[in-house]
Amino acid sequence: MKYIITGSLGNISLPVTQNLVKAGHQVVVISSNANKKAQIESLGAEAKIGSVQDATFLTSAFQGGDVAYLMIPSDFSVADYAAFQLEVADKYLQAIQSAGVTNIVLLSSIGAHLRKGAGPIDALGYLEEKLAQTPGLHVKILRPSYFFNNLYAQIGLIKNAGIAGSNFGGTEEKLVLVDTDDIAKIATEQLLTPFTEAQTITYISSDERHPSEIAAILGAAVGKEGTPWITFTDEDAFNGMLQAGLNESFAGLYRDMGQALQTGRMQEDYWKNRGEIKGTFKLEDFAKRFAGAYQA
């Protein structure tokens, strides 16, 4: 089988590529960074270097592929990230149709069922919808939950103010968490199993913990026992992200995502369709990584 992998050698695409090569498949990795070419080839994969905003390049890269793994990359350099996401989604759609790839695994997200109102997740909902409207495709949608890695953003708050927080967490609802290694494992399984249905949706989670518990455990890991979780106003959260260096586009999108978490809309479909927790990585495991990053 020939697999087309987007996402360069990111936290998920790298182990997925390694797993597919190990399983004996032909793997093409798309990256915008020419410096990644040698590393990609060292894994036993073929490197295609170009922009995901270039439909002609993507069509060429996707040519002959049996399965495409799609993810929309983060790019903190763009002034309008929402517009960038939608453009990449449209370019992916053009490329898979032009290249004739019919088997798709999409890295989407919890909250994509909303289609609107979940900040950076909205474009993933858009891509889900467009793929569903494209005839002849077999699409496996992966909806991981809130990345543990997002919690690294709490380091400055804990270190400088003795608190953790965001514009969510002020209800009894737990935050559903996931580790990228757990996502990569499930993504590999989905890529390697037959594509028999027009569409499937798989939620991926590793742990479910209340934000106050998250704050306490992360605080204890860095020697700050009793660290509280504070629920900020949307305005304070937005301004805090600007002060941390995010541009207005990203800060606005993540503020909106926080709103969706606070109201319960973000995770509502997860709780409705919740199965077993597929991941094995827990908050206590992440706390060890967090402490290392905190000290560094």
CSV table of C-alpha atoms in Angstrom, one decimal:
chain,number,residue,atom,x,y,z
A,1,MET,CA,0.0,0.0,0.0
A,2,LYS,CA,1.1,3.6,-0.7
A,3,TYR,CA,0.3,6.0,2.2
A,4,ILE,CA,0.4,9.8,1.9
A,5,ILE,CA,1.2,11.4,5.2
A,6,THR,CA,0.7,15.1,5.9
A,7,GLY,CA,2.0,16.9,9.0
A,8,SER,CA,5.7,16.5,8.2
A,9,LEU,CA,7.4,14.8,11.2
A,10,GLY,CA,5.2,16.2,13.9
A,11,ASN,CA,4.3,14.6,17.2
A,12,ILE,CA,1.8,12.3,15.5
A,13,SER,CA,2.9,12.1,11.9
A,14,LEU,CA,6.4,10.9,12.9
A,15,PRO,CA,5.4,7.8,14.8
A,16,VAL,CA,2.7,7.1,12.2
A,17,THR,CA,5.3,7.1,9.5
A,18,GLN,CA,7.6,4.9,11.5
A,19,ASN,CA,4.8,2.4,12.1
A,20,LEU,CA,3.7,2.2,8.5
A,21,VAL,CA,7.3,1.8,7.2
A,22,LYS,CA,7.9,-0.9,9.8
A,23,ALA,CA,4.7,-2.7,8.5
A,24,GLY,CA,6.3,-2.8,5.1
A,25,HIS,CA,4.3,-0.1,3.3
A,26,GLN,CA,5.4,2.6,0.9
A,27,VAL,CA,5.1,6.0,2.7
A,28,VAL,CA,5.2,9.5,1.3
A,29,VAL,CA,5.6,12.3,3.8
A,30,ILE,CA,4.6,15.9,2.9
A,31,SER,CA,6.6,18.7,4.5
A,32,SER,CA,7.0,22.4,3.9
A,33,ASN,CA,10.5,22.2,5.4
A,34,ALA,CA,13.3,21.2,3.0
A,35,ASN,CA,15.5,20.6,6.1
A,36,LYS,CA,13.3,17.6,7.0
A,37,LYS,CA,14.0,15.8,3.7
A,38,ALA,CA,17.1,13.8,4.9
A,39,GLN,CA,15.3,12.8,8.2
A,40,ILE,CA,12.2,11.6,6.3
A,41,GLU,CA,14.3,9.6,3.9
A,42,SER,CA,16.3,8.1,6.9
A,43,LEU,CA,13.0,6.6,8.1
A,44,GLY,CA,12.6,4.8,4.8
A,45,ALA,CA,9.9,7.1,3.5
A,46,GLU,CA,9.8,9.4,0.5
A,47,ALA,CA,9.9,13.1,1.1
A,48,LYS,CA,7.7,15.5,-0.9
A,49,ILE,CA,8.7,19.1,-0.1
A,50,GLY,CA,6.2,21.9,-0.8
A,51,SER,CA,3.3,24.0,0.5
A,52,VAL,CA,0.0,22.6,1.6
A,53,GLN,CA,-1.5,25.8,0.1
A,54,ASP,CA,-0.4,24.6,-3.3
A,55,ALA,CA,-3.0,22.4,-4.9
A,56,THR,CA,-0.8,21.5,-7.9
A,57,PHE,CA,2.0,20.3,-5.6
A,58,LEU,CA,-0.5,18.4,-3.4
A,59,THR,CA,-2.1,16.7,-6.4
A,60,SER,CA,1.3,15.5,-7.6
A,61,ALA,CA,2.3,14.3,-4.1
A,62,PHE,CA,-1.0,12.4,-3.6
A,63,GLN,CA,-0.7,10.7,-7.0
A,64,GLY,CA,-0.9,7.0,-6.8
A,65,GLY,CA,-1.7,7.0,-3.1
A,66,ASP,CA,-3.9,4.3,-1.7
A,67,VAL,CA,-4.6,6.1,1.6
A,68,ALA,CA,-4.1,9.7,2.7
A,69,TYR,CA,-3.7,10.9,6.2
A,70,LEU,CA,-4.8,14.5,6.5
A,71,MET,CA,-4.1,17.0,9.2
A,72,ILE,CA,-4.2,20.8,9.1
A,73,PRO,CA,-0.9,22.1,10.4
A,74,SER,CA,-0.6,24.9,13.0
A,75,ASP,CA,1.2,27.9,11.7
A,76,PHE,CA,1.7,30.7,14.2
A,77,SER,CA,3.2,33.0,11.6
A,78,VAL,CA,0.0,33.5,9.7
A,79,ALA,CA,-2.0,36.6,10.4
A,80,ASP,CA,-5.4,34.9,9.9
A,81,TYR,CA,-5.2,31.3,11.0
A,82,ALA,CA,-8.8,30.5,10.4
A,83,ALA,CA,-8.5,31.6,6.7
A,84,PHE,CA,-5.3,29.6,6.4
A,85,GLN,CA,-7.1,26.5,7.8
A,86,LEU,CA,-10.0,26.8,5.4
A,87,GLU,CA,-7.6,27.3,2.5
A,88,VAL,CA,-5.6,24.1,3.4
A,89,ALA,CA,-8.9,22.2,3.7
A,90,ASP,CA,-9.9,23.2,0.2
A,91,LYS,CA,-6.5,22.4,-1.2
A,92,TYR,CA,-6.7,18.9,0.3
A,93,LEU,CA,-10.1,18.4,-1.2
A,94,GLN,CA,-8.9,19.5,-4.6
A,95,ALA,CA,-5.9,17.2,-4.4
A,96,ILE,CA,-7.5,14.0,-3.3
A,97,GLN,CA,-10.2,14.4,-6.0
A,98,SER,CA,-7.6,15.2,-8.7
A,99,ALA,CA,-5.3,12.4,-7.6
A,100,GLY,CA,-8.1,9.9,-7.2
A,101,VAL,CA,-7.4,9.0,-3.6
A,102,THR,CA,-10.5,7.5,-2.0
A,103,ASN,CA,-9.4,6.2,1.4
A,104,ILE,CA,-8.9,9.0,3.9
A,105,VAL,CA,-8.0,9.2,7.6
A,106,LEU,CA,-8.7,12.7,8.9
A,107,LEU,CA,-7.2,14.0,12.1
A,108,SER,CA,-10.1,16.1,13.3
A,109,SER,CA,-10.9,17.0,16.9
A,110,ILE,CA,-13.4,16.8,19.7
A,111,GLY,CA,-15.9,19.7,19.1
A,112,ALA,CA,-15.9,19.3,15.3
A,113,HIS,CA,-19.5,18.2,15.4
A,114,LEU,CA,-20.4,21.9,16.2
A,115,ARG,CA,-19.1,23.0,12.8
A,116,LYS,CA,-19.2,26.6,14.2
A,117,GLY,CA,-18.3,28.1,17.5
A,118,ALA,CA,-15.3,26.1,18.6
A,119,GLY,CA,-12.5,28.3,17.4
A,120,PRO,CA,-9.6,26.5,15.7
A,121,ILE,CA,-11.8,23.4,15.5
A,122,ASP,CA,-14.3,25.0,13.1
A,123,ALA,CA,-12.2,24.4,10.0
A,124,LEU,CA,-11.9,20.7,10.9
A,125,GLY,CA,-15.7,20.5,11.1
A,126,TYR,CA,-15.8,22.2,7.7
A,127,LEU,CA,-13.4,19.6,6.2
A,128,GLU,CA,-15.4,16.7,7.8
A,129,GLU,CA,-18.5,18.1,6.1
A,130,LYS,CA,-16.8,18.6,2.7
A,131,LEU,CA,-15.4,15.1,2.7
A,132,ALA,CA,-18.8,13.7,3.6
A,133,GLN,CA,-20.3,15.5,0.6
A,134,THR,CA,-17.6,14.1,-1.8
A,135,PRO,CA,-18.9,11.0,-3.5
A,136,GLY,CA,-16.9,7.8,-3.6
A,137,LEU,CA,-14.8,8.3,-0.5
A,138,HIS,CA,-14.2,6.1,2.5
A,139,VAL,CA,-13.3,8.5,5.4
A,140,LYS,CA,-12.2,7.6,8.9
A,141,ILE,CA,-12.5,10.6,11.2
A,142,LEU,CA,-10.4,10.8,14.3
A,143,ARG,CA,-11.6,13.2,17.0
A,144,PRO,CA,-8.9,13.4,19.7
A,145,SER,CA,-9.6,15.5,22.8
A,146,TYR,CA,-7.7,18.3,24.5
A,147,PHE,CA,-4.0,17.7,24.1
A,148,PHE,CA,-1.9,17.3,27.2
A,149,ASN,CA,0.7,19.4,25.5
A,150,ASN,CA,-1.6,22.4,25.6
A,151,LEU,CA,-1.1,22.4,29.4
A,152,TYR,CA,2.5,23.5,28.9
A,153,ALA,CA,1.0,27.0,28.5
A,154,GLN,CA,0.2,26.9,32.3
A,155,ILE,CA,3.9,27.0,33.2
A,156,GLY,CA,4.2,30.8,33.2
A,157,LEU,CA,1.0,31.2,35.3
A,158,ILE,CA,2.1,28.6,37.9
A,159,LYS,CA,5.6,30.0,38.0
A,160,ASN,CA,4.7,33.7,38.2
A,161,ALA,CA,1.3,33.8,39.8
A,162,GLY,CA,0.9,30.5,41.6
A,163,ILE,CA,-2.3,29.7,39.7
A,164,ALA,CA,-3.4,27.7,36.7
A,165,GLY,CA,-6.4,28.7,34.6
A,166,SER,CA,-8.2,29.6,31.4
A,167,ASN,CA,-11.7,30.8,30.4
A,168,PHE,CA,-13.1,27.3,31.1
A,169,GLY,CA,-13.2,25.0,34.1
A,170,GLY,CA,-15.9,26.8,36.1
A,171,THR,CA,-18.4,23.9,36.0
A,172,GLU,CA,-18.4,20.3,37.3
A,173,GLU,CA,-17.5,19.0,33.8
A,174,LYS,CA,-14.2,17.1,33.5
A,175,LEU,CA,-11.7,18.1,30.8
A,176,VAL,CA,-11.1,15.2,28.4
A,177,LEU,CA,-7.3,14.9,27.7
A,178,VAL,CA,-5.2,13.0,25.2
A,179,ASP,CA,-1.5,12.3,24.6
A,180,THR,CA,-0.1,12.5,21.1
A,181,ASP,CA,1.4,9.0,21.3
A,182,ASP,CA,-2.1,7.6,22.0
A,183,ILE,CA,-3.4,9.4,19.0
A,184,ALA,CA,-0.6,8.0,16.8
A,185,LYS,CA,-1.3,4.5,18.0
A,186,ILE,CA,-5.0,4.7,17.1
A,187,ALA,CA,-4.3,6.6,13.8
A,188,THR,CA,-1.9,3.7,12.8
A,189,GLU,CA,-4.6,1.1,13.6
A,190,GLN,CA,-7.1,3.0,11.5
A,191,LEU,CA,-4.7,3.4,8.6
A,192,LEU,CA,-3.9,-0.2,8.5
A,193,THR,CA,-7.4,-1.7,8.8
A,194,PRO,CA,-9.7,-2.0,5.7
A,195,PHE,CA,-11.8,0.9,4.6
A,196,THR,CA,-15.3,-0.6,4.3
A,197,GLU,CA,-17.6,2.3,5.3
A,198,ALA,CA,-18.3,5.7,3.8
A,199,GLN,CA,-17.6,7.4,7.2
A,200,THR,CA,-16.7,6.4,10.7
A,201,ILE,CA,-16.0,8.7,13.7
A,202,THR,CA,-13.6,7.6,16.5
A,203,TYR,CA,-13.1,9.6,19.6
A,204,ILE,CA,-9.6,9.3,21.2
A,205,SER,CA,-9.0,10.2,24.8
A,206,SER,CA,-6.4,9.2,27.5
A,207,ASP,CA,-7.8,10.7,30.7
A,208,GLU,CA,-10.7,12.7,32.1
A,209,ARG,CA,-10.0,15.1,34.9
A,210,HIS,CA,-11.5,18.2,36.3
A,211,PRO,CA,-9.4,21.4,35.8
A,212,SER,CA,-9.0,21.9,39.6
A,213,GLU,CA,-7.5,18.5,39.8
A,214,ILE,CA,-5.2,19.2,36.8
A,215,ALA,CA,-4.0,22.4,38.6
A,216,ALA,CA,-3.4,20.6,41.9
A,217,ILE,CA,-1.4,17.7,40.3
A,218,LEU,CA,0.7,19.9,38.0
A,219,GLY,CA,1.3,22.3,40.9
A,220,ALA,CA,2.4,19.5,43.2
A,221,ALA,CA,4.8,18.2,40.5
A,222,VAL,CA,6.7,21.5,40.5
A,223,GLY,CA,6.6,22.0,44.3
A,224,LYS,CA,3.6,24.3,44.4
A,225,GLU,CA,1.1,22.3,46.4
A,226,GLY,CA,-2.5,23.5,46.4
A,227,THR,CA,-2.2,25.4,43.1
A,228,PRO,CA,-5.8,26.5,42.2
A,229,TRP,CA,-7.5,26.6,38.9
A,230,ILE,CA,-9.0,30.0,38.1
A,231,THR,CA,-11.7,30.5,35.5
A,232,PHE,CA,-10.9,33.7,33.7
A,233,THR,CA,-13.2,36.0,31.8
A,234,ASP,CA,-13.0,35.7,28.0
A,235,GLU,CA,-11.5,39.1,27.9
A,236,ASP,CA,-8.8,38.3,30.4
A,237,ALA,CA,-8.0,35.0,28.6
A,238,PHE,CA,-7.7,36.8,25.3
A,239,ASN,CA,-5.4,39.5,26.7
A,240,GLY,CA,-3.3,37.0,28.5
A,241,MET,CA,-2.7,35.1,25.3
A,242,LEU,CA,-1.8,38.3,23.5
A,243,GLN,CA,0.7,39.1,26.3
A,244,ALA,CA,2.1,35.5,25.9
A,245,GLY,CA,2.9,36.3,22.2
A,246,LEU,CA,0.0,34.9,20.3
A,247,ASN,CA,-1.4,37.1,17.5
A,248,GLU,CA,-5.0,38.3,17.6
A,249,SER,CA,-6.2,35.5,15.2
A,250,PHE,CA,-4.9,32.7,17.4
A,251,ALA,CA,-5.9,34.3,20.7
A,252,GLY,CA,-9.4,34.9,19.4
A,253,LEU,CA,-9.8,31.3,18.2
A,254,TYR,CA,-8.5,29.8,21.4
A,255,ARG,CA,-10.7,32.2,23.4
A,256,ASP,CA,-13.7,30.8,21.4
A,257,MET,CA,-12.6,27.2,22.1
A,258,GLY,CA,-12.5,28.0,25.8
A,259,GLN,CA,-16.0,29.4,25.6
A,260,ALA,CA,-17.2,26.1,23.9
A,261,LEU,CA,-15.5,24.1,26.7
A,262,GLN,CA,-17.0,26.3,29.5
A,263,THR,CA,-20.6,26.0,28.1
A,264,GLY,CA,-20.2,22.2,27.6
A,265,ARG,CA,-20.8,22.3,23.9
A,266,MET,CA,-17.3,21.3,23.0
A,267,GLN,CA,-17.4,17.9,24.6
A,268,GLU,CA,-21.1,17.2,24.4
A,269,ASP,CA,-20.9,14.7,21.5
A,270,TYR,CA,-18.0,13.0,23.2
A,271,TRP,CA,-20.0,12.3,26.4
A,272,LYS,CA,-23.0,11.3,24.3
A,273,ASN,CA,-21.0,8.7,22.3
A,274,ARG,CA,-18.3,7.9,24.9
A,275,GLY,CA,-16.9,4.5,24.7
A,276,GLU,CA,-13.8,3.1,26.4
A,277,ILE,CA,-10.9,5.4,27.0
A,278,LYS,CA,-8.5,4.2,24.3
A,279,GLY,CA,-5.3,5.9,25.5
A,280,THR,CA,-3.1,4.7,28.4
A,281,PHE,CA,-1.2,7.9,29.2
A,282,LYS,CA,-2.5,9.6,32.4
A,283,LEU,CA,-2.3,13.1,34.0
A,284,GLU,CA,0.2,11.8,36.5
A,285,ASP,CA,2.4,10.7,33.6
A,286,PHE,CA,2.2,14.1,32.0
A,287,ALA,CA,3.0,15.8,35.3
A,288,LYS,CA,6.5,14.3,35.1
A,289,ARG,CA,7.0,15.8,31.7
A,290,PHE,CA,5.5,19.1,32.8
A,291,ALA,CA,7.9,19.3,35.8
A,292,GLY,CA,10.9,18.7,33.4
A,293,ALA,CA,9.7,21.5,31.1
A,294,TYR,CA,9.0,23.8,34.1
A,295,GLN,CA,12.5,23.4,35.5
A,296,ALA,CA,14.0,23.9,32.1
